[in-house]
PDB file of C-alpha atoms and ligand atoms in Angstrom:
ATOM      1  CA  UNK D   8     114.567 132.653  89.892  1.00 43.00           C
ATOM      2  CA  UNK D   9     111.157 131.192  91.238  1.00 49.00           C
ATOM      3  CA  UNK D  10     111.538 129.885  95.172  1.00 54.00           C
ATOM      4  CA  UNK D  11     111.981 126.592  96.068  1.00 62.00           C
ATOM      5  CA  UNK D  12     108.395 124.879  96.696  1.00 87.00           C
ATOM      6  CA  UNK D  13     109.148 123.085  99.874  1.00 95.00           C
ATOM      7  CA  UNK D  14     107.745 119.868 100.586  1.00 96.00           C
ATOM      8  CA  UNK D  15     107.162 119.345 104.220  1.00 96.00           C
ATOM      9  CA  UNK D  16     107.693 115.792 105.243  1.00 97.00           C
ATOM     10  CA  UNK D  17     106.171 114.393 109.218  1.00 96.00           C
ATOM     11  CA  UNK D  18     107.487 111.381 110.384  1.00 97.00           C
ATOM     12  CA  UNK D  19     106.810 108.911 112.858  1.00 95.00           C
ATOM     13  CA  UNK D  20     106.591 105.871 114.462  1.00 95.00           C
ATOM     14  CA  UNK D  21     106.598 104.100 117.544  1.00 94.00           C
ATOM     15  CA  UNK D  22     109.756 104.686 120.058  1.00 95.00           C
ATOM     16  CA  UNK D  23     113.130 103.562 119.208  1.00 96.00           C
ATOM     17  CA  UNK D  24     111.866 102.815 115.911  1.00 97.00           C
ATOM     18  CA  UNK D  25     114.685 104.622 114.210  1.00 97.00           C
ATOM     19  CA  UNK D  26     113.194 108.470 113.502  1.00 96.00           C
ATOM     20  CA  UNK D  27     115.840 110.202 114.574  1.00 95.00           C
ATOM     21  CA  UNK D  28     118.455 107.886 112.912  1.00 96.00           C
ATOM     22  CA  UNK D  29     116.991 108.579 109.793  1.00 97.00           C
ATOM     23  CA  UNK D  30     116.505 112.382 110.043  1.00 97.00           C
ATOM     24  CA  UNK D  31     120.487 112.415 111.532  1.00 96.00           C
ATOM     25  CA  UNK D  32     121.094 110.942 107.514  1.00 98.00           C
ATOM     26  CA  UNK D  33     118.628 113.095 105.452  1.00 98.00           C
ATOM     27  CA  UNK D  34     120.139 116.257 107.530  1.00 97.00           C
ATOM     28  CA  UNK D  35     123.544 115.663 106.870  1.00 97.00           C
ATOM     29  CA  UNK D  36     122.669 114.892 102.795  1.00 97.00           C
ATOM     30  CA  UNK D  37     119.767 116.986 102.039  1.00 98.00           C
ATOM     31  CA  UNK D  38     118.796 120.644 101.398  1.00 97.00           C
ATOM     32  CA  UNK D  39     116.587 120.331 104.305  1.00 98.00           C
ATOM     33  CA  UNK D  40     115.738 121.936 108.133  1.00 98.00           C
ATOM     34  CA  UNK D  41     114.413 118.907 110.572  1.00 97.00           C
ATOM     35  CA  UNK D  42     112.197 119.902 113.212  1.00 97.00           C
ATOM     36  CA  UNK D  43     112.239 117.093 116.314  1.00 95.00           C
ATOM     37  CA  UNK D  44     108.831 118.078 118.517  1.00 94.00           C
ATOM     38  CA  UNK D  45     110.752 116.332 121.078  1.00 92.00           C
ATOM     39  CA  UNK D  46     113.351 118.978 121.114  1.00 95.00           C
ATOM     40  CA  UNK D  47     110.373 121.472 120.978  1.00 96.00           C
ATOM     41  CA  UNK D  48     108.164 119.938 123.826  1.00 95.00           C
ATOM     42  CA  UNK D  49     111.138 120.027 126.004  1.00 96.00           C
ATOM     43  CA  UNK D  50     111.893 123.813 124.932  1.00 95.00           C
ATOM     44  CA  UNK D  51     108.356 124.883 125.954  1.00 95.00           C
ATOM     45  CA  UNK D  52     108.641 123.373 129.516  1.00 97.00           C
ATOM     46  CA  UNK D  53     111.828 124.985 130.690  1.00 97.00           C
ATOM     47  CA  UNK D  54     111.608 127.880 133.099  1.00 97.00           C
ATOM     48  CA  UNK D  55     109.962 131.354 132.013  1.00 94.00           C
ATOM     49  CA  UNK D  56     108.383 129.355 128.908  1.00 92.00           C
ATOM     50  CA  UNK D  57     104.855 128.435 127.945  1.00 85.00           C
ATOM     51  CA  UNK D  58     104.185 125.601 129.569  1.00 96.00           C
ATOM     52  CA  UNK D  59     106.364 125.266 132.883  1.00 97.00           C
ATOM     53  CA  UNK D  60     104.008 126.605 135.424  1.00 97.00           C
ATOM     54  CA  UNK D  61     101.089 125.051 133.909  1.00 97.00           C
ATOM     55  CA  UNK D  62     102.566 121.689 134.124  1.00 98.00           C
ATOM     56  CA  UNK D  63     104.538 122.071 137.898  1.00 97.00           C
ATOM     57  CA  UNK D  64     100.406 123.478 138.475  1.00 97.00           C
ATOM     58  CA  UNK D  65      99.239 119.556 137.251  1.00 97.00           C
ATOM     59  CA  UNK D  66     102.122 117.634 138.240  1.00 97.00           C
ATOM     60  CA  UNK D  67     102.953 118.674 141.515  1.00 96.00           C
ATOM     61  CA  UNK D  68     106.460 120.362 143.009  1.00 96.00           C
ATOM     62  CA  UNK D  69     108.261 116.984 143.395  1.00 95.00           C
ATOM     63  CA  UNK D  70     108.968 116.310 139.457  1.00 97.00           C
ATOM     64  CA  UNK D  71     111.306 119.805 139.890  1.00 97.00           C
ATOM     65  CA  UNK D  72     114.642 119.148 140.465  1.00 97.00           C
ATOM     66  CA  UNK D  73     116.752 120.737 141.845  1.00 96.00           C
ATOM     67  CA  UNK D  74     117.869 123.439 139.900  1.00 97.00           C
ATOM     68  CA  UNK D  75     113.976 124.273 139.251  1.00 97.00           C
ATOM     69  CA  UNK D  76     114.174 122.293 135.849  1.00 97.00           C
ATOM     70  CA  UNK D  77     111.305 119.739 135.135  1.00 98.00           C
ATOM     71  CA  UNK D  78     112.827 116.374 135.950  1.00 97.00           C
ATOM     72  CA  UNK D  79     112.395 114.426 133.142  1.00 95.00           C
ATOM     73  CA  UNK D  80     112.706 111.168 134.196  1.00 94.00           C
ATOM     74  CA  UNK D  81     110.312 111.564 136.953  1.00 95.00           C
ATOM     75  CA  UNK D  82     107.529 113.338 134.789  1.00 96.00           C
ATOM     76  CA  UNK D  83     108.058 110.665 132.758  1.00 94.00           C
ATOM     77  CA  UNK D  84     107.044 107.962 135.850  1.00 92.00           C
ATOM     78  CA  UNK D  85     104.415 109.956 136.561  1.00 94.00           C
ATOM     79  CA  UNK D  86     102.541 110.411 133.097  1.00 95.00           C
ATOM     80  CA  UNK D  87     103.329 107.421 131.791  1.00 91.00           C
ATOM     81  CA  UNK D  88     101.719 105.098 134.710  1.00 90.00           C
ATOM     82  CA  UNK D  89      98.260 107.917 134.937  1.00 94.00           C
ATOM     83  CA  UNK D  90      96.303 108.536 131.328  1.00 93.00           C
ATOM     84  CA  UNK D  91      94.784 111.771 132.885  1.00 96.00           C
ATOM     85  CA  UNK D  92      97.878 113.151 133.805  1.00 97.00           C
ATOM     86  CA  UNK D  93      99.242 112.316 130.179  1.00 95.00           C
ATOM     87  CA  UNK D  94      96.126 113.305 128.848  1.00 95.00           C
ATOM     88  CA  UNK D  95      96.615 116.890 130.724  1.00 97.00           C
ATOM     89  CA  UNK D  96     100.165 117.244 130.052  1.00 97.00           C
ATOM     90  CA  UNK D  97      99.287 117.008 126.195  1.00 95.00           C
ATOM     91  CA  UNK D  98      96.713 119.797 126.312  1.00 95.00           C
ATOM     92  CA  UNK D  99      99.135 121.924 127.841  1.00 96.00           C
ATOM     93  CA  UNK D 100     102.445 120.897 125.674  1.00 96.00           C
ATOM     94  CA  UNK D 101     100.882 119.795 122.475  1.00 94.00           C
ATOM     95  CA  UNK D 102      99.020 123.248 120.901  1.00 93.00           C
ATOM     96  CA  UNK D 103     102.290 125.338 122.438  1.00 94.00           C
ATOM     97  CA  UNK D 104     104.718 122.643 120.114  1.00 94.00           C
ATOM     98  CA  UNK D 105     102.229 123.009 117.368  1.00 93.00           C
ATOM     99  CA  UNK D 106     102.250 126.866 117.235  1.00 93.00           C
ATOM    100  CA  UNK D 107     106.514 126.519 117.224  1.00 93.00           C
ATOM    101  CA  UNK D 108     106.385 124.379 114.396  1.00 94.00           C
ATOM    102  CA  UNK D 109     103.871 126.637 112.385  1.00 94.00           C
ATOM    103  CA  UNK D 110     105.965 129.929 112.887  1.00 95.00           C
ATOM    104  CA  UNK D 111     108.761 127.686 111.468  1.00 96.00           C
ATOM    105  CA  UNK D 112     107.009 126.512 108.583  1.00 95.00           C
ATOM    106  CA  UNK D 113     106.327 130.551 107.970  1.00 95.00           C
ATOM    107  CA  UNK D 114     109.645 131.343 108.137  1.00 97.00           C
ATOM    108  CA  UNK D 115     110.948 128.679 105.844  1.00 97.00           C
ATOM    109  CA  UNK D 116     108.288 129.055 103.248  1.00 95.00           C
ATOM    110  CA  UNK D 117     109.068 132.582 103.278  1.00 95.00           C
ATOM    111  CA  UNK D 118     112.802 132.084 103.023  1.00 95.00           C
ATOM    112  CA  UNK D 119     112.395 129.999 100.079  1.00 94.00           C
ATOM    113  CA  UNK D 120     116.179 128.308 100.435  1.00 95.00           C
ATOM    114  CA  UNK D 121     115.297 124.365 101.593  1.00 97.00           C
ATOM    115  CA  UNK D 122     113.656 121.908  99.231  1.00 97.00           C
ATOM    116  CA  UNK D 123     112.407 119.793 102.060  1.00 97.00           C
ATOM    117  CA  UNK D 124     111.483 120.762 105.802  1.00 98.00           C
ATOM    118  CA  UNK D 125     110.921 117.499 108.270  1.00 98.00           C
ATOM    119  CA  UNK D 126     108.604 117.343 111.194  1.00 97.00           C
ATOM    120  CA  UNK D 127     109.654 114.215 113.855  1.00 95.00           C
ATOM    121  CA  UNK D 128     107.668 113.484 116.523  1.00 90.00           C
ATOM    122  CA  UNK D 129     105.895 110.544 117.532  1.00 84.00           C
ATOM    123  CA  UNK D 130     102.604 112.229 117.686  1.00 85.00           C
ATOM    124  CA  UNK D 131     102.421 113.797 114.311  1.00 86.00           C
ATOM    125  CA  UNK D 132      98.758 111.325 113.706  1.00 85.00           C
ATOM    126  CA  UNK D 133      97.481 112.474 116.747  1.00 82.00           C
ATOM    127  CA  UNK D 134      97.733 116.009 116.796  1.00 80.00           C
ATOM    128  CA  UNK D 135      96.665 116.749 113.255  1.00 84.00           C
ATOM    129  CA  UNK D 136      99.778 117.415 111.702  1.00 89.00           C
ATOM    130  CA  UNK D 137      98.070 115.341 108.617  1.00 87.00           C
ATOM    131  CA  UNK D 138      96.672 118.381 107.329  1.00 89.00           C
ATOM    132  CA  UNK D 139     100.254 120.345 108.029  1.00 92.00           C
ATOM    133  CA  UNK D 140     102.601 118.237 106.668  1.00 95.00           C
ATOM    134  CA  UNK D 141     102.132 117.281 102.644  1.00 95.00           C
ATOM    135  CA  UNK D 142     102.703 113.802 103.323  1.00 95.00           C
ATOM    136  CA  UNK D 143     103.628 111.583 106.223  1.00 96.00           C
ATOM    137  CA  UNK D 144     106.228 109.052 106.405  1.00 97.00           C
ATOM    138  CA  UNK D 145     106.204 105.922 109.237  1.00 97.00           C
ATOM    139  CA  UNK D 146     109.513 104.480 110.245  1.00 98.00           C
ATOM    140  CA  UNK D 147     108.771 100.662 111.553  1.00 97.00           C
ATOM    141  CA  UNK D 148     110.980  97.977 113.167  1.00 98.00           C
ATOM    142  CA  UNK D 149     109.382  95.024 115.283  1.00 97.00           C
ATOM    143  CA  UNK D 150     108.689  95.457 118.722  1.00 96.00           C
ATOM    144  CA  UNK D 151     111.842  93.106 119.997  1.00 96.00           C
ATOM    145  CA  UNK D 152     114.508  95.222 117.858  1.00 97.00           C
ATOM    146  CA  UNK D 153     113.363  98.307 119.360  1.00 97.00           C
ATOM    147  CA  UNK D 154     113.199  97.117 122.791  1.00 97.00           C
ATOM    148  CA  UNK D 155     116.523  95.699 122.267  1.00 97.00           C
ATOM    149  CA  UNK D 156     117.794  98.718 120.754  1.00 97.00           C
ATOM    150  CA  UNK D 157     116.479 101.133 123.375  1.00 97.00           C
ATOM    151  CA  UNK D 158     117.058  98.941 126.394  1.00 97.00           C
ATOM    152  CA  UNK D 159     121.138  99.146 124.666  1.00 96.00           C
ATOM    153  CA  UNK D 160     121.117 102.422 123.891  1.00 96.00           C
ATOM    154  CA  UNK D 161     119.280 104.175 125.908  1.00 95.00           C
ATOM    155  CA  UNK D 162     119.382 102.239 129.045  1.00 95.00           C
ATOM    156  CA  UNK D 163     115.482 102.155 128.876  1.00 95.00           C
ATOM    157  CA  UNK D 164     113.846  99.357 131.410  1.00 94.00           C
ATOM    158  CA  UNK D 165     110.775  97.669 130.197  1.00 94.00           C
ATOM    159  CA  UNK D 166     108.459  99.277 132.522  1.00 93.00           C
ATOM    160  CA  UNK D 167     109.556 102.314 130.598  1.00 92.00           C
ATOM    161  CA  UNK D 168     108.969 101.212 127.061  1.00 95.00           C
ATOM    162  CA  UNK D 169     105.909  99.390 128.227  1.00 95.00           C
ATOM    163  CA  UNK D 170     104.500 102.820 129.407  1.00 92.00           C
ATOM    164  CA  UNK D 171     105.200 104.498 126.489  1.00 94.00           C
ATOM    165  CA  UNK D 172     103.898 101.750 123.984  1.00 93.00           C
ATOM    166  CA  UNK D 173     100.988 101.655 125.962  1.00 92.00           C
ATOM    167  CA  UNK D 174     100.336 105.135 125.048  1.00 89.00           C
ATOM    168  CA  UNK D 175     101.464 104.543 120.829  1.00 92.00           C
ATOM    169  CA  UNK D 176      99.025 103.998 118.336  1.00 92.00           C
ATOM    170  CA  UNK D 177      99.122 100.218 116.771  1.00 93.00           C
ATOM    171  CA  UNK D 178     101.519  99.722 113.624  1.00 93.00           C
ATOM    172  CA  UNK D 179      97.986  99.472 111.695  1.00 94.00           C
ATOM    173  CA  UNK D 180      96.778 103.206 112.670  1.00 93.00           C
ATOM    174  CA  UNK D 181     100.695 103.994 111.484  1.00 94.00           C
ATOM    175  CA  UNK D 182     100.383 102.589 108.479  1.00 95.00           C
ATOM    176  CA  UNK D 183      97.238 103.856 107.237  1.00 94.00           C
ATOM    177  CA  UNK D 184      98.194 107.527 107.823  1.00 93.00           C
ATOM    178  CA  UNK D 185     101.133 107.138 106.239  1.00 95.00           C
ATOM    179  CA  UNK D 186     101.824 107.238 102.522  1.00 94.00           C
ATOM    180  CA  UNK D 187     105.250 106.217 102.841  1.00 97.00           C
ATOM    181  CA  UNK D 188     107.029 103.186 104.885  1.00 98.00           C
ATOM    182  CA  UNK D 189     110.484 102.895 105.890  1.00 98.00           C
ATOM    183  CA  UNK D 190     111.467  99.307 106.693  1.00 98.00           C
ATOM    184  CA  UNK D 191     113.896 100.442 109.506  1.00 98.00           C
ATOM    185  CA  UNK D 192     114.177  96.692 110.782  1.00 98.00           C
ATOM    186  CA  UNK D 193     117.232  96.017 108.976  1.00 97.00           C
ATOM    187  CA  UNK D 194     120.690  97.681 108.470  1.00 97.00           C
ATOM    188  CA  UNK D 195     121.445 101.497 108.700  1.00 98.00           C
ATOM    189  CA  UNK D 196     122.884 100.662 105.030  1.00 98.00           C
ATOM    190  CA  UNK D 197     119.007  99.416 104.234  1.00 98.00           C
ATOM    191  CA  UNK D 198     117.304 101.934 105.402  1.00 98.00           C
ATOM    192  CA  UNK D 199     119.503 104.846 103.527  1.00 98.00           C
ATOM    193  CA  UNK D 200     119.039 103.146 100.240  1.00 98.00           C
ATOM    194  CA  UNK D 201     115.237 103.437 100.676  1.00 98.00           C
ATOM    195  CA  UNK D 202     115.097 106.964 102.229  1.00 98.00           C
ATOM    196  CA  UNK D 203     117.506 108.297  99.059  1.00 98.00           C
ATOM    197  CA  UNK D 204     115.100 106.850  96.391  1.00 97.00           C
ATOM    198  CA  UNK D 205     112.036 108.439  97.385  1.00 97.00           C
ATOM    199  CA  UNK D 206     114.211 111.915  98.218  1.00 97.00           C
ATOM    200  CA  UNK D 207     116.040 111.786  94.945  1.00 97.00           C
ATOM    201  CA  UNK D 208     112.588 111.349  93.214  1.00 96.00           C
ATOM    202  CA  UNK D 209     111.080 114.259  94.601  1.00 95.00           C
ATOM    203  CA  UNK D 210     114.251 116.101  93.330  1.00 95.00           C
ATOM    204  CA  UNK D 211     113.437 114.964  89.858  1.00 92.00           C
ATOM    205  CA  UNK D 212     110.427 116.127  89.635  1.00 88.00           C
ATOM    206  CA  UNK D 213     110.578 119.390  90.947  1.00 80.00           C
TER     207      UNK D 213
HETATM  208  C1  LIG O  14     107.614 112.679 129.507  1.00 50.12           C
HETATM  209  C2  LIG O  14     108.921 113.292 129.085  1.00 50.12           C
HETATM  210  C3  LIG O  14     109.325 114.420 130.014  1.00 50.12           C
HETATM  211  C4  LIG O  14     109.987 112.165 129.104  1.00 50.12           C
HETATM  212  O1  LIG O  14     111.229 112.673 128.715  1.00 50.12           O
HETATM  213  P1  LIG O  14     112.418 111.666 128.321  1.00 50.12           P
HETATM  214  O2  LIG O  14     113.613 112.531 127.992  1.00 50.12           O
HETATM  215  O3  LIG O  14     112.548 110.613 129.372  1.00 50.12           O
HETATM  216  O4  LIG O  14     111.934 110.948 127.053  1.00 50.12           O
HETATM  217  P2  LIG O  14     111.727 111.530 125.582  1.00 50.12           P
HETATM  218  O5  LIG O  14     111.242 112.929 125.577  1.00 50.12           O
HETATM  219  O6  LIG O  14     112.940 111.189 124.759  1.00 50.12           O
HETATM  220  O7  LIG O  14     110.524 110.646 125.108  1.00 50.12           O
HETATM  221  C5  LIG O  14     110.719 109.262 124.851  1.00 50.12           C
HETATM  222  C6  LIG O  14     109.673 108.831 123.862  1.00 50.12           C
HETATM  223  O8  LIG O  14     108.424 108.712 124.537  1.00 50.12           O
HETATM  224  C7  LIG O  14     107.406 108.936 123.613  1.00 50.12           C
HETATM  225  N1  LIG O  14     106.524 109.996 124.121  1.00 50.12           N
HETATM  226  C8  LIG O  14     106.867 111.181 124.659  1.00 50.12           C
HETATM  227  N2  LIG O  14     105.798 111.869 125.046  1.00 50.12           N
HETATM  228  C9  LIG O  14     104.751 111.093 124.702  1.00 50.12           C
HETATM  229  C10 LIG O  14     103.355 111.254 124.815  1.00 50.12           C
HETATM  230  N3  LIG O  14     102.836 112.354 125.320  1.00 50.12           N
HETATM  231  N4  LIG O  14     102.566 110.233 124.377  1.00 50.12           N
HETATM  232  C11 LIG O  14     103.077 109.116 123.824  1.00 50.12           C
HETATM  233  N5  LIG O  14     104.390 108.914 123.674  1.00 50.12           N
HETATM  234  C12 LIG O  14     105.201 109.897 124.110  1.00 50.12           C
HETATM  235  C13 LIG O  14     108.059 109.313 122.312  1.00 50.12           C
HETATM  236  O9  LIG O  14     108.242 108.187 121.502  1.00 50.12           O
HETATM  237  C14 LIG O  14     109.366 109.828 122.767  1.00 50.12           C
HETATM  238  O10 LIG O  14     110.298 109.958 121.765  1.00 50.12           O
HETATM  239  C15 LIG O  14     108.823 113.862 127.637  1.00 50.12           C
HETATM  240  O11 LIG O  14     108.627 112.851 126.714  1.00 50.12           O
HETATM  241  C16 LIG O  14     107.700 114.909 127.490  1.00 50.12           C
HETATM  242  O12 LIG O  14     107.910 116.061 127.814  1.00 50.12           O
HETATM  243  N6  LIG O  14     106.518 114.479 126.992  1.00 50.12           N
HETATM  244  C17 LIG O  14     105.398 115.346 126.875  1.00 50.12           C
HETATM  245  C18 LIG O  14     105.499 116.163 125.632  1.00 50.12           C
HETATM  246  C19 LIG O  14     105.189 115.346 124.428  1.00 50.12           C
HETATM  247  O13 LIG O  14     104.075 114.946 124.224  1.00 50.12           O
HETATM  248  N7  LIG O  14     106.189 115.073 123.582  1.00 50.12           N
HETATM  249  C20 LIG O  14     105.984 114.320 122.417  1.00 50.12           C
HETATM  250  C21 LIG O  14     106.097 115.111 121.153  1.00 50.12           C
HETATM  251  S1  LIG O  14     105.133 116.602 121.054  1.00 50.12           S
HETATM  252  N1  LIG O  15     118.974 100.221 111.480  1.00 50.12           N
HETATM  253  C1  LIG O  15     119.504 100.304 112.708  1.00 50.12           C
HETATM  254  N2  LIG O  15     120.436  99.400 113.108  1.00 50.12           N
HETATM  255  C2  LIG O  15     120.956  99.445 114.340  1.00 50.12           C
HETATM  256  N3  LIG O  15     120.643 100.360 115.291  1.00 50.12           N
HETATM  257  C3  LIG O  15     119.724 101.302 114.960  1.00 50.12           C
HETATM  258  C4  LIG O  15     119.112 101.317 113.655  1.00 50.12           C
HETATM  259  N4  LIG O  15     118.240 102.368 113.628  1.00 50.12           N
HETATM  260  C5  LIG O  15     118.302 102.951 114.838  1.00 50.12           C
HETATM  261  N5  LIG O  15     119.191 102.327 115.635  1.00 50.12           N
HETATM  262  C6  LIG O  15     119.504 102.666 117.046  1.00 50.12           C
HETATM  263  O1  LIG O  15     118.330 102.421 117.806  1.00 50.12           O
HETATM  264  C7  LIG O  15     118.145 103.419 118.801  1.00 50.12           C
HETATM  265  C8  LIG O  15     116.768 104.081 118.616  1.00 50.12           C
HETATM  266  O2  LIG O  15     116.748 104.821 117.411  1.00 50.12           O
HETATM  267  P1  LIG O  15     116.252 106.341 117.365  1.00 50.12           P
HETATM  268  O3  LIG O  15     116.754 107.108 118.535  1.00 50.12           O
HETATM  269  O4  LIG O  15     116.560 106.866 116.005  1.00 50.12           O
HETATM  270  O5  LIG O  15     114.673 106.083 117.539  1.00 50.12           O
HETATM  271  P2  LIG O  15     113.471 107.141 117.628  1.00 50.12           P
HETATM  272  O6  LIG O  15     112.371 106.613 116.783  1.00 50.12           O
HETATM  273  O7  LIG O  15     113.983 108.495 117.265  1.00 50.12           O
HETATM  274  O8  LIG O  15     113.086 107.051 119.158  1.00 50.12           O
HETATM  275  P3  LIG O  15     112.060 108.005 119.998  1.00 50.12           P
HETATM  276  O9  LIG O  15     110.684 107.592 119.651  1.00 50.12           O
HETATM  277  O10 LIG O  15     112.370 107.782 121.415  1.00 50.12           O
HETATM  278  O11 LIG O  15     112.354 109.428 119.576  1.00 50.12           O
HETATM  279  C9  LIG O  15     119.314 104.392 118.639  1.00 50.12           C
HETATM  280  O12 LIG O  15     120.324 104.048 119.541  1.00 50.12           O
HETATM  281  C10 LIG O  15     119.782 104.159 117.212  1.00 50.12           C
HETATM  282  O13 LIG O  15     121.154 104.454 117.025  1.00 50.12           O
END
């Protein structure tokens, strides 16, 4: 039997927009593997990996904590208030996350066994994965539902999200990367119905 083609899907959108509430549903219902650069980035940082000593070198000793981790909520403080600090922590964190997710995409295409492999991470526009993935997919809710749903969730303050939108490219730059749109603004129920209608039409055509 021929192998699987597999169609490698990026998504993003801004924070708390709902990308890894969606990928949490195609993962449990799909023939799929879902990459989250997040998960990556923070991989690559720990100690005796790629990027720790190069970022402690930018950063400084005090965002270590105590058990000689990067503290994330205080590189977080720090990059998100300084664009050259963010600007250097992405040259460092960026092309190591990028070369993770290539081996990956090796392996799987190799393997043969998924019909779709998903890349989340808020940066995919920004870091080229355009010409990685074969099609990218933004997941959208308006600014006050996120910032409600973060500030609930996640405990975020606004200073926080106001850093990191700050540093988010404008719903318009989403859009017109993206070939498909995921109205994540409404109901969990809403946004499955629209994520299995374009998945179950890929799976027709194969
Ligand atoms: C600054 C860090 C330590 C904050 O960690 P924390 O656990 O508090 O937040 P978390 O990782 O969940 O990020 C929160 C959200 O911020 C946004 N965000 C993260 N990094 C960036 C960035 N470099 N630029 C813009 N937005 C970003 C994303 O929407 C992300 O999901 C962490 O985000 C990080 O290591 N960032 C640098 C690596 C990176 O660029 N990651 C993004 C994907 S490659
Ligand atoms: N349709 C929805 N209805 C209600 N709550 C939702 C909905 N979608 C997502 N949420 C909640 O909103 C919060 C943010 O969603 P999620 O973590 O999926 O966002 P994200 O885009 O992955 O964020 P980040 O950019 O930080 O990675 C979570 O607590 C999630 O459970």
């Amino acid at each position: 039997m021929k192998p699987n083609k597999i169609r490698i899907i990026g998504i993003t959108g801004g924070v708390g927009s709902g990308k890894t509430e969606v990928l949490s549903y195609i993962k449990d219902k799909y023939n799929c593997t879902v990459i989250f650069a997040d998960e990556v980035a923070h991989k690559v940082q720990e100690p005796g990996q790629d990027c720790y000593g190069e970022l402690i070198a930018l950063l400084g000793a005090d965002v270590l904590a105590e058990d000689g981790r990067i503290d994330r909520t205080r590189m977080a403080e720090k990059i998100f208030a300084d664009g050259n600090l963010l600007k250097g922590v992405n040259q460092i964190v960026h092309p190591a996350v990028k070369r993770y997710i290539l081996d990956e995409i090796d392996r799987e295409k190799g393997e043969g066994k998924i019909d779709f492999l998903f890349i989340e991470a808020a940066l995919l526009i920004e870091d080229g994965y355009v010409n990685i993935a074969d099609e990218l997919w933004y997941v959208f809710a308006s600014e006050d539902v996120r910032r409600e749903r973060l500030k609930s969730s996640r405990s975020y303050s606004d200073a926080k999200i106001d850093g990191i939108l700050g540093n988010q490219l404008s719903e318009e730059e989403y859009k017109k990367h993206c070939k498909v749109w995921i109205d994540n603004g409404g109901s969990k129920h809403n946004t499955y119905e629209q994520i299995d209608k374009k998945l179950e039409e890929y799976l027709w055509q194969r």
